Amino acid sequence: MKWKITARYLISVLSIVFIVIFVNTFILIGMLFYQQTRGIDEVSSDSGETFTREFNKYFSLENGQPVVSDEGLEALHAFGGWLQILDKNGQVLSSALAPNNVPTHYSPIELVHKYKYMDDEFNTYFIGEFESYSYLIAVPNSKEERAVFMVDAESILSYATKSLIAIIIVDLLIAMLVGLLFSTVLTKPVSYLIDRISQLKTRNFSVQETKRPGIYKPVFANLNDVSKTLQTHEEERLKLENMRDEWISNVSHDLKTPLASIQGYAELLRDLDVSQIERLEYAEVIERQSIYMKDLLDDFNLTMRLRNQDMPLTLQETRLESFVREIVIDLLNDPQFGKYEISFTSASPDLKWNIDRHLMKRAILNFVYNALIHNDETVAVTIRVTADSISIEDNGKGIAERDLEQIFERYYRGTNTENIRGTGLGMAISRDIVEAHDGSVSLSSKVGIGTAVEIRLSE
């Protein structure tokens, strides 16, 4: 995979270089062609050659001799040159604006020499023709210089072709070298990225540190964050699967006993020899077991909804002191718990929380029920409202340290809860209710001293 990416990158770089060379060559040839066909006349419209060719319009013949008009003399003066008119033998017939030391006769070789090269006074010569006469226009210190080249077209074409091929080869080699270096830097992290994504696909969520990530550093950082998140979700998923399996197992187990009782007593009711009193007793057992099964299923449904955050809360601003006091009064008025020592204290009469009164009452009652039914009748339970929490404390048996971490697990019963009836979901439900309010529950206990539960809600 790494070499495939590198090869594709190199091909892309070489393609770009080849296209650039081709386009540049095409533009260069086009510019040269344009200059040859149109560019010289346009660029050189004010050159000495053009001025000299067009200067013959200022000539006229008088008595068979060429004469320059006044307009021509002004143009010649403005151009900064001087003029000599020659006959067909090279003899100077007349001059205009010429220095005194210029020749009065020119041989053909002298004319060729002066046309091709400057003279010692740095005059540049241009030659024109009018009728059967010739004329020289010389420009001192002209900005134009004449250069003579001897060109072998075939040699130039061959040399240009070889040079172009050499340039293309060298450019492609340089591009390949540079592309290889850059591709090593750029594609190596990409290869790591592909490997990391493949690992995530195979559910390998381990966090890995990449050396020299280069410009992909933020991508690797985000991948590590994704790995952490997926790892957390994976752990949560496994935990939920274990809980689900445990729930199914425990619910099946807890339902078997009441179902067996219901089935057994239902079979006894069919016995014609059973007295009316026994029938009532059997019916009472069936009813009690049915109520237990209903409570178990209700608790199971509630804890599932709380766990999946599918339980809408009806929040009301509630003064905790009066709210908790009413719960304590109801407990004391309940014949089942009236014999217990239950007390209430408040250090914050104005403390208010936004709570679902029905669910929070159930959570508090579950904590109190656990304190009462898991201890002797001599246990004393104290419910307190402090400045920022509600606490339920007892002086009962306490909970072994090995049981503390699992006390909120569904269906978990500690080592001191033998033969205690209940669905086993009370503590888990209470914890989930508090957490649904964005709160937290902390529990501390010592064997032989007692247990304390503290409820806090975030502000």
Coordinates of C-alpha atoms in Angstrom, one line a residue:
M1 CA 0.0 0.0 0.0
K2 CA 2.8 2.4 0.9
W3 CA 4.6 1.9 -2.5
K4 CA 1.3 2.3 -4.4
I5 CA 0.8 5.7 -2.8
T6 CA 4.4 6.7 -3.4
A7 CA 4.2 5.6 -7.1
R8 CA 0.9 7.5 -7.6
Y9 CA 2.5 10.6 -6.1
L10 CA 5.6 10.3 -8.3
I11 CA 3.5 9.8 -11.4
S12 CA 1.5 12.9 -10.5
V13 CA 4.7 15.0 -9.9
L14 CA 6.2 13.8 -13.2
S15 CA 3.0 14.5 -15.1
I16 CA 2.9 18.0 -13.8
V17 CA 6.6 18.6 -14.7
F18 CA 6.0 17.2 -18.2
I19 CA 2.9 19.3 -18.8
V20 CA 4.8 22.5 -17.5
I21 CA 7.7 21.8 -19.9
F22 CA 5.3 21.2 -22.8
V23 CA 3.3 24.3 -22.2
N24 CA 6.4 26.5 -21.7
T25 CA 7.9 25.1 -25.0
F26 CA 4.7 25.8 -26.8
I27 CA 4.5 29.3 -25.5
L28 CA 8.2 30.0 -26.4
I29 CA 7.7 28.7 -29.9
G30 CA 4.5 30.7 -30.3
M31 CA 6.2 33.9 -29.1
L32 CA 9.1 33.4 -31.5
F33 CA 6.7 32.8 -34.4
Y34 CA 4.6 35.9 -33.5
Q35 CA 7.8 38.0 -33.3
Q36 CA 8.9 36.8 -36.7
T37 CA 5.6 37.4 -38.4
R38 CA 4.4 40.5 -36.7
G39 CA 6.5 41.5 -33.7
I40 CA 9.4 43.1 -35.6
D41 CA 7.3 45.7 -37.4
E42 CA 5.3 46.5 -34.2
V43 CA 8.3 46.7 -31.9
S44 CA 10.6 48.4 -34.4
S45 CA 8.2 51.0 -35.8
D46 CA 10.5 53.8 -34.6
S47 CA 13.8 52.1 -35.4
G48 CA 16.5 53.5 -37.7
E49 CA 15.7 51.0 -40.4
T50 CA 12.1 52.0 -40.5
F51 CA 12.9 55.7 -40.4
T52 CA 15.4 55.3 -43.3
R53 CA 13.0 53.3 -45.5
E54 CA 10.2 55.8 -45.0
F55 CA 12.5 58.8 -45.4
N56 CA 12.4 58.7 -49.2
K57 CA 9.0 60.4 -49.0
Y58 CA 10.8 63.6 -48.2
F59 CA 12.8 63.5 -51.5
S60 CA 12.0 65.1 -54.8
L61 CA 13.9 65.7 -58.1
E62 CA 14.8 69.2 -59.2
N63 CA 16.8 69.5 -62.4
G64 CA 17.4 65.7 -62.2
Q65 CA 19.0 66.0 -58.8
P66 CA 17.4 64.6 -55.5
V67 CA 16.5 67.3 -53.0
V68 CA 15.3 66.9 -49.4
S69 CA 12.2 69.0 -48.3
D70 CA 12.2 71.2 -45.3
E71 CA 9.9 68.8 -43.6
G72 CA 12.4 66.0 -44.1
L73 CA 15.2 68.1 -42.6
E74 CA 13.1 68.7 -39.5
A75 CA 12.3 65.0 -39.2
L76 CA 16.0 64.2 -39.6
H77 CA 17.0 66.7 -37.0
A78 CA 14.3 65.4 -34.6
F79 CA 15.6 61.9 -35.2
G80 CA 19.2 63.0 -34.3
G81 CA 20.8 61.9 -37.5
W82 CA 22.5 63.3 -40.6
L83 CA 22.2 62.6 -44.3
Q84 CA 24.4 62.0 -47.4
I85 CA 23.0 61.4 -50.9
L86 CA 25.1 59.2 -53.2
D87 CA 25.0 58.5 -56.9
K88 CA 25.4 55.0 -58.3
N89 CA 29.2 55.3 -58.2
G90 CA 29.3 56.1 -54.4
Q91 CA 30.0 59.8 -54.9
V92 CA 28.4 62.1 -52.4
L93 CA 26.1 64.6 -54.2
S94 CA 24.8 66.5 -51.2
S95 CA 24.6 66.3 -47.4
A96 CA 22.4 67.5 -44.6
L97 CA 23.4 68.1 -41.0
A98 CA 26.6 66.0 -41.7
P99 CA 29.9 66.7 -39.9
N100 CA 32.7 68.3 -41.8
N101 CA 35.0 65.3 -41.6
V102 CA 32.8 62.8 -43.3
P103 CA 33.9 61.1 -46.5
T104 CA 32.7 62.5 -49.9
H105 CA 33.0 59.1 -51.6
Y106 CA 32.3 55.5 -50.6
S107 CA 33.4 52.4 -52.3
P108 CA 31.0 49.3 -52.2
I109 CA 33.1 47.6 -49.5
E110 CA 33.1 50.8 -47.4
L111 CA 29.3 51.0 -47.6
V112 CA 29.0 47.3 -46.5
H113 CA 31.5 47.9 -43.7
K114 CA 29.7 51.0 -42.4
Y115 CA 26.3 49.3 -42.7
K116 CA 27.5 46.3 -40.7
Y117 CA 29.6 48.1 -38.1
M118 CA 29.9 51.4 -36.4
D119 CA 32.7 53.8 -37.4
D120 CA 35.2 55.3 -35.1
E121 CA 32.8 58.1 -34.0
F122 CA 30.2 55.5 -33.0
N123 CA 27.8 56.4 -35.8
T124 CA 25.2 53.8 -36.8
Y125 CA 24.5 53.8 -40.6
F126 CA 21.3 53.0 -42.4
I127 CA 21.0 52.9 -46.2
G128 CA 18.0 53.9 -48.3
E129 CA 17.1 54.2 -52.0
F130 CA 15.4 56.9 -54.0
E131 CA 15.0 56.6 -57.7
S132 CA 18.5 55.8 -59.0
Y133 CA 20.2 57.3 -56.0
S134 CA 21.2 56.0 -52.6
Y135 CA 21.3 57.8 -49.3
L136 CA 23.0 57.2 -45.9
I137 CA 21.5 58.2 -42.7
A138 CA 23.9 58.1 -39.7
V139 CA 22.8 58.3 -36.1
P140 CA 25.6 59.3 -33.6
N141 CA 25.6 57.2 -30.4
S142 CA 22.4 55.4 -31.4
K143 CA 20.6 53.3 -28.9
E144 CA 20.4 50.6 -31.6
E145 CA 23.3 48.3 -32.4
R146 CA 23.6 46.1 -35.4
A147 CA 24.8 42.5 -34.7
V148 CA 25.6 40.0 -37.5
F149 CA 25.1 36.3 -37.0
M150 CA 26.0 33.4 -39.2
V151 CA 23.4 30.6 -38.6
D152 CA 23.3 27.0 -39.8
A153 CA 19.6 26.2 -39.6
E154 CA 20.1 22.5 -39.5
S155 CA 22.7 22.7 -36.8
I156 CA 20.6 25.0 -34.8
L157 CA 17.5 22.8 -35.1
S158 CA 19.6 19.7 -34.1
Y159 CA 21.1 21.5 -31.2
A160 CA 17.7 22.9 -30.0
T161 CA 16.2 19.4 -30.2
K162 CA 19.0 17.8 -28.3
S163 CA 18.9 20.6 -25.7
L164 CA 15.2 20.3 -25.3
I165 CA 15.5 16.5 -24.8
A166 CA 18.3 17.0 -22.3
I167 CA 16.2 19.6 -20.4
I168 CA 13.2 17.3 -20.3
I169 CA 15.3 14.4 -19.0
V170 CA 17.1 16.4 -16.4
D171 CA 13.9 18.1 -15.2
L172 CA 12.1 14.7 -15.0
L173 CA 15.0 13.3 -13.0
I174 CA 15.1 16.2 -10.6
A175 CA 11.3 16.0 -10.3
M176 CA 11.5 12.3 -9.6
L177 CA 14.2 12.8 -6.9
V178 CA 12.3 15.6 -5.3
G179 CA 9.0 13.7 -5.6
L180 CA 10.5 10.6 -4.0
L181 CA 11.8 12.7 -1.1
F182 CA 8.5 14.5 -0.6
S183 CA 6.5 11.3 -1.1
T184 CA 8.5 9.6 1.6
V185 CA 7.6 12.4 3.9
L186 CA 4.0 12.7 2.8
T187 CA 2.9 9.2 2.1
K188 CA 4.5 7.5 5.1
P189 CA 2.1 9.1 7.5
V190 CA -0.7 8.4 5.1
S191 CA 0.3 4.7 5.2
Y192 CA 0.2 4.9 9.0
L193 CA -3.2 6.5 8.8
I194 CA -4.5 3.7 6.6
D195 CA -3.1 1.1 9.0
R196 CA -4.7 2.9 12.0
I197 CA -8.1 3.0 10.3
S198 CA -7.7 -0.7 9.5
Q199 CA -6.9 -1.4 13.2
L200 CA -10.1 0.5 14.2
K201 CA -12.0 -1.6 11.7
T202 CA -10.8 -4.7 13.5
R203 CA -11.8 -3.2 16.8
N204 CA -8.3 -2.5 17.9
F205 CA -8.8 0.8 19.8
S206 CA -5.3 1.1 21.3
V207 CA -3.8 4.6 21.4
Q208 CA -0.5 4.8 19.4
E209 CA 2.0 7.6 19.2
T210 CA 3.3 8.3 15.7
K211 CA 6.9 9.5 15.1
R212 CA 7.2 12.5 12.9
P213 CA 3.6 12.8 11.8
G214 CA 4.3 16.1 9.9
I215 CA 1.3 17.9 8.6
Y216 CA -0.9 15.1 9.7
K217 CA -0.3 15.7 13.4
P218 CA -3.9 16.9 14.0
V219 CA -5.3 13.9 12.1
F220 CA -3.3 11.4 14.3
A221 CA -4.4 13.4 17.4
N222 CA -8.0 13.1 16.3
L223 CA -7.6 9.4 15.6
N224 CA -6.2 8.8 19.1
D225 CA -9.2 10.7 20.5
V226 CA -11.5 8.5 18.4
S227 CA -9.7 5.4 19.7
K228 CA -10.2 6.5 23.3
T229 CA -13.9 7.2 22.6
L230 CA -14.4 3.9 20.9
Q231 CA -12.5 2.1 23.6
T232 CA -14.8 3.7 26.2
H233 CA -17.9 2.8 24.2
E234 CA -16.5 -0.8 23.7
E235 CA -16.0 -1.1 27.5
E236 CA -19.5 0.3 28.1
R237 CA -20.9 -2.1 25.5
L238 CA -19.3 -5.1 27.1
K239 CA -20.4 -3.9 30.5
L240 CA -24.0 -3.5 29.3
E241 CA -23.8 -6.9 27.7
N242 CA -22.6 -8.5 30.9
M243 CA -25.4 -6.6 32.8
R244 CA -28.0 -7.7 30.3
D245 CA -26.9 -11.3 30.6
E246 CA -26.8 -11.0 34.4
W247 CA -30.3 -9.4 34.4
I248 CA -31.7 -12.1 32.2
S249 CA -30.2 -14.8 34.4
N250 CA -31.3 -13.2 37.7
V251 CA -34.8 -12.3 36.5
S252 CA -35.2 -15.8 35.2
H253 CA -34.0 -17.2 38.5
D254 CA -36.1 -14.8 40.6
L255 CA -39.2 -15.6 38.6
K256 CA -38.8 -19.3 38.8
T257 CA -39.4 -19.4 42.6
P258 CA -42.7 -17.4 42.6
L259 CA -43.9 -19.2 39.5
A260 CA -43.2 -22.6 41.1
S261 CA -45.2 -21.5 44.2
I262 CA -48.1 -20.3 42.0
Q263 CA -48.1 -23.5 40.0
G264 CA -47.9 -25.6 43.1
Y265 CA -50.7 -23.9 45.0
A266 CA -52.8 -23.7 41.9
E267 CA -52.5 -27.5 41.6
L268 CA -53.5 -27.8 45.3
L269 CA -56.6 -25.7 44.7
R270 CA -57.8 -28.3 42.2
D271 CA -57.9 -30.9 45.0
L272 CA -61.5 -31.4 46.1
D273 CA -60.5 -32.4 49.6
V274 CA -58.9 -29.0 50.4
S275 CA -60.9 -27.1 53.0
Q276 CA -62.1 -23.6 52.5
I277 CA -59.6 -22.2 54.9
E278 CA -56.7 -23.9 53.1
R279 CA -58.0 -22.6 49.8
L280 CA -57.9 -19.0 51.2
E281 CA -54.3 -19.6 52.4
Y282 CA -53.3 -21.0 48.9
A283 CA -55.0 -18.0 47.2
E284 CA -53.1 -15.6 49.5
V285 CA -49.8 -17.2 48.6
I286 CA -50.6 -17.0 44.9
E287 CA -51.6 -13.4 45.2
R288 CA -48.4 -12.5 47.2
Q289 CA -46.2 -14.2 44.7
S290 CA -48.0 -12.5 41.8
I291 CA -47.4 -9.1 43.5
Y292 CA -43.8 -9.9 43.9
M293 CA -43.5 -10.8 40.2
K294 CA -45.2 -7.5 39.3
D295 CA -42.9 -5.5 41.5
L296 CA -39.9 -7.3 40.0
L297 CA -40.9 -6.6 36.4
D298 CA -41.8 -3.0 37.3
D299 CA -38.4 -2.5 38.9
F300 CA -36.7 -4.2 36.0
N301 CA -38.5 -1.8 33.5
L302 CA -37.7 1.2 35.6
T303 CA -34.0 0.5 35.9
M304 CA -33.8 -0.2 32.2
R305 CA -35.4 3.1 31.3
L306 CA -33.2 5.0 33.8
R307 CA -30.1 3.3 32.4
N308 CA -31.0 4.1 28.8
Q309 CA -32.0 7.7 29.8
D310 CA -35.5 7.1 28.6
M311 CA -37.2 8.3 31.7
P312 CA -38.6 11.8 31.4
L313 CA -38.3 13.8 34.6
T314 CA -41.0 16.2 35.9
L315 CA -38.8 18.7 37.7
Q316 CA -40.2 20.9 40.4
E317 CA -38.4 23.4 42.6
T318 CA -38.7 21.7 46.0
R319 CA -37.7 22.8 49.5
L320 CA -35.9 19.7 50.8
E321 CA -36.5 20.1 54.5
S322 CA -40.3 19.8 54.2
F323 CA -40.0 17.2 51.4
V324 CA -37.8 14.9 53.5
R325 CA -39.8 15.5 56.7
E326 CA -42.9 14.3 54.9
I327 CA -41.1 11.1 53.9
V328 CA -40.0 10.5 57.5
I329 CA -43.5 11.1 58.8
D330 CA -44.9 8.6 56.3
L331 CA -42.4 6.0 57.4
L332 CA -43.2 6.5 61.1
N333 CA -46.9 6.1 60.3
D334 CA -46.3 2.8 58.4
P335 CA -47.1 -0.1 60.8
Q336 CA -44.2 -2.1 59.2
F337 CA -41.6 0.5 60.2
G338 CA -43.2 2.3 63.1
K339 CA -41.3 0.2 65.6
Y340 CA -37.9 1.5 64.2
E341 CA -36.0 4.5 65.6
I342 CA -36.1 7.0 62.7
S343 CA -35.0 10.6 63.3
F344 CA -34.8 13.7 61.1
T345 CA -32.6 16.8 61.3
S346 CA -32.1 19.8 59.1
A347 CA -29.3 22.3 59.0
S348 CA -30.5 24.1 55.9
P349 CA -34.2 25.0 56.0
D350 CA -34.0 27.1 52.8
L351 CA -32.2 24.5 50.6
K352 CA -34.1 23.9 47.3
W353 CA -33.5 21.4 44.5
N354 CA -35.2 21.0 41.1
I355 CA -36.3 17.3 41.4
D356 CA -38.8 14.8 40.2
R357 CA -40.6 14.5 43.5
H358 CA -42.0 11.0 42.8
L359 CA -38.7 9.5 41.7
M360 CA -36.5 11.2 44.3
K361 CA -38.9 10.0 47.0
R362 CA -38.5 6.5 45.8
A363 CA -34.7 6.8 45.8
I364 CA -34.6 8.1 49.4
L365 CA -37.1 5.4 50.6
N366 CA -35.0 2.7 48.9
F367 CA -31.9 3.8 50.9
V368 CA -34.0 4.0 54.1
Y369 CA -35.6 0.6 53.5
N370 CA -32.1 -1.0 53.0
A371 CA -31.0 0.5 56.3
L372 CA -34.0 -0.9 58.1
I373 CA -34.6 -4.3 56.6
H374 CA -30.9 -5.3 56.5
N375 CA -30.4 -4.6 60.2
D376 CA -31.9 -5.6 63.5
E377 CA -35.0 -4.0 64.9
T378 CA -32.7 -2.0 67.3
V379 CA -31.1 -0.1 64.4
A380 CA -31.4 3.7 64.5
V381 CA -31.6 5.6 61.2
T382 CA -31.0 9.3 60.9
I383 CA -31.9 11.3 57.9
R384 CA -30.2 14.7 57.5
V385 CA -30.5 17.7 55.2
T386 CA -27.3 19.7 55.1
A387 CA -26.2 22.7 53.2
D388 CA -25.7 20.8 50.0
S389 CA -26.8 17.1 50.5
I390 CA -29.2 14.6 51.9
S391 CA -27.7 11.8 54.0
I392 CA -29.1 8.6 55.4
E393 CA -27.1 7.1 58.3
D394 CA -27.6 4.0 60.4
N395 CA -25.7 2.3 63.3
G396 CA -26.4 -1.2 62.0
K397 CA -24.2 -4.1 60.9
G398 CA -22.3 -2.2 58.3
I399 CA -21.1 -3.6 54.9
A400 CA -17.9 -5.5 54.3
E401 CA -15.3 -3.7 52.4
R402 CA -15.3 -6.3 49.6
D403 CA -19.0 -5.6 49.1
L404 CA -18.8 -1.8 48.9
E405 CA -17.7 -1.6 45.2
Q406 CA -20.6 -3.8 44.1
I407 CA -23.4 -2.6 46.4
F408 CA -25.0 -0.6 43.5
E409 CA -24.9 -3.5 41.1
R410 CA -28.2 -4.8 40.0
Y411 CA -29.3 -8.0 41.9
Y412 CA -26.2 -7.8 44.1
R413 CA -26.8 -8.7 47.7
G414 CA -24.0 -8.4 50.3
T415 CA -22.9 -11.1 52.7
N416 CA -25.1 -9.8 55.5
T417 CA -28.4 -9.9 53.5
E418 CA -29.3 -13.6 53.6
N419 CA -33.0 -14.4 53.4
I420 CA -33.9 -10.8 52.8
R421 CA -36.8 -10.4 50.4
G422 CA -36.9 -7.8 47.6
T423 CA -36.2 -7.5 43.9
G424 CA -32.5 -6.8 44.4
L425 CA -32.8 -3.6 42.3
G426 CA -33.4 -1.0 45.0
M427 CA -29.9 0.4 45.4
A428 CA -29.3 0.4 41.6
I429 CA -32.6 2.2 41.0
S430 CA -31.8 4.8 43.6
R431 CA -28.4 5.5 42.2
D432 CA -29.8 5.8 38.6
I433 CA -32.5 8.2 39.8
V434 CA -30.0 10.5 41.4
E435 CA -27.7 10.3 38.4
A436 CA -30.7 11.1 36.1
H437 CA -30.9 14.4 38.1
D438 CA -27.2 15.0 37.3
G439 CA -26.3 14.1 40.9
S440 CA -24.1 11.6 42.6
V441 CA -24.4 9.0 45.4
S442 CA -21.5 8.2 47.8
L443 CA -21.6 5.3 50.3
S444 CA -19.3 4.6 53.2
S445 CA -19.6 1.8 55.8
K446 CA -17.7 0.0 58.5
V447 CA -18.7 -3.4 59.8
G448 CA -20.2 -3.2 63.3
I449 CA -20.4 0.6 63.2
G450 CA -22.9 1.4 60.4
T451 CA -23.5 2.8 57.0
A452 CA -23.9 6.3 55.5
V453 CA -25.3 7.3 52.1
E454 CA -25.0 10.8 50.8
I455 CA -26.9 12.3 47.9
R456 CA -25.6 15.4 46.1
L457 CA -27.0 17.2 43.1
S458 CA -24.8 19.4 40.9
E459 CA -25.7 23.1 41.0

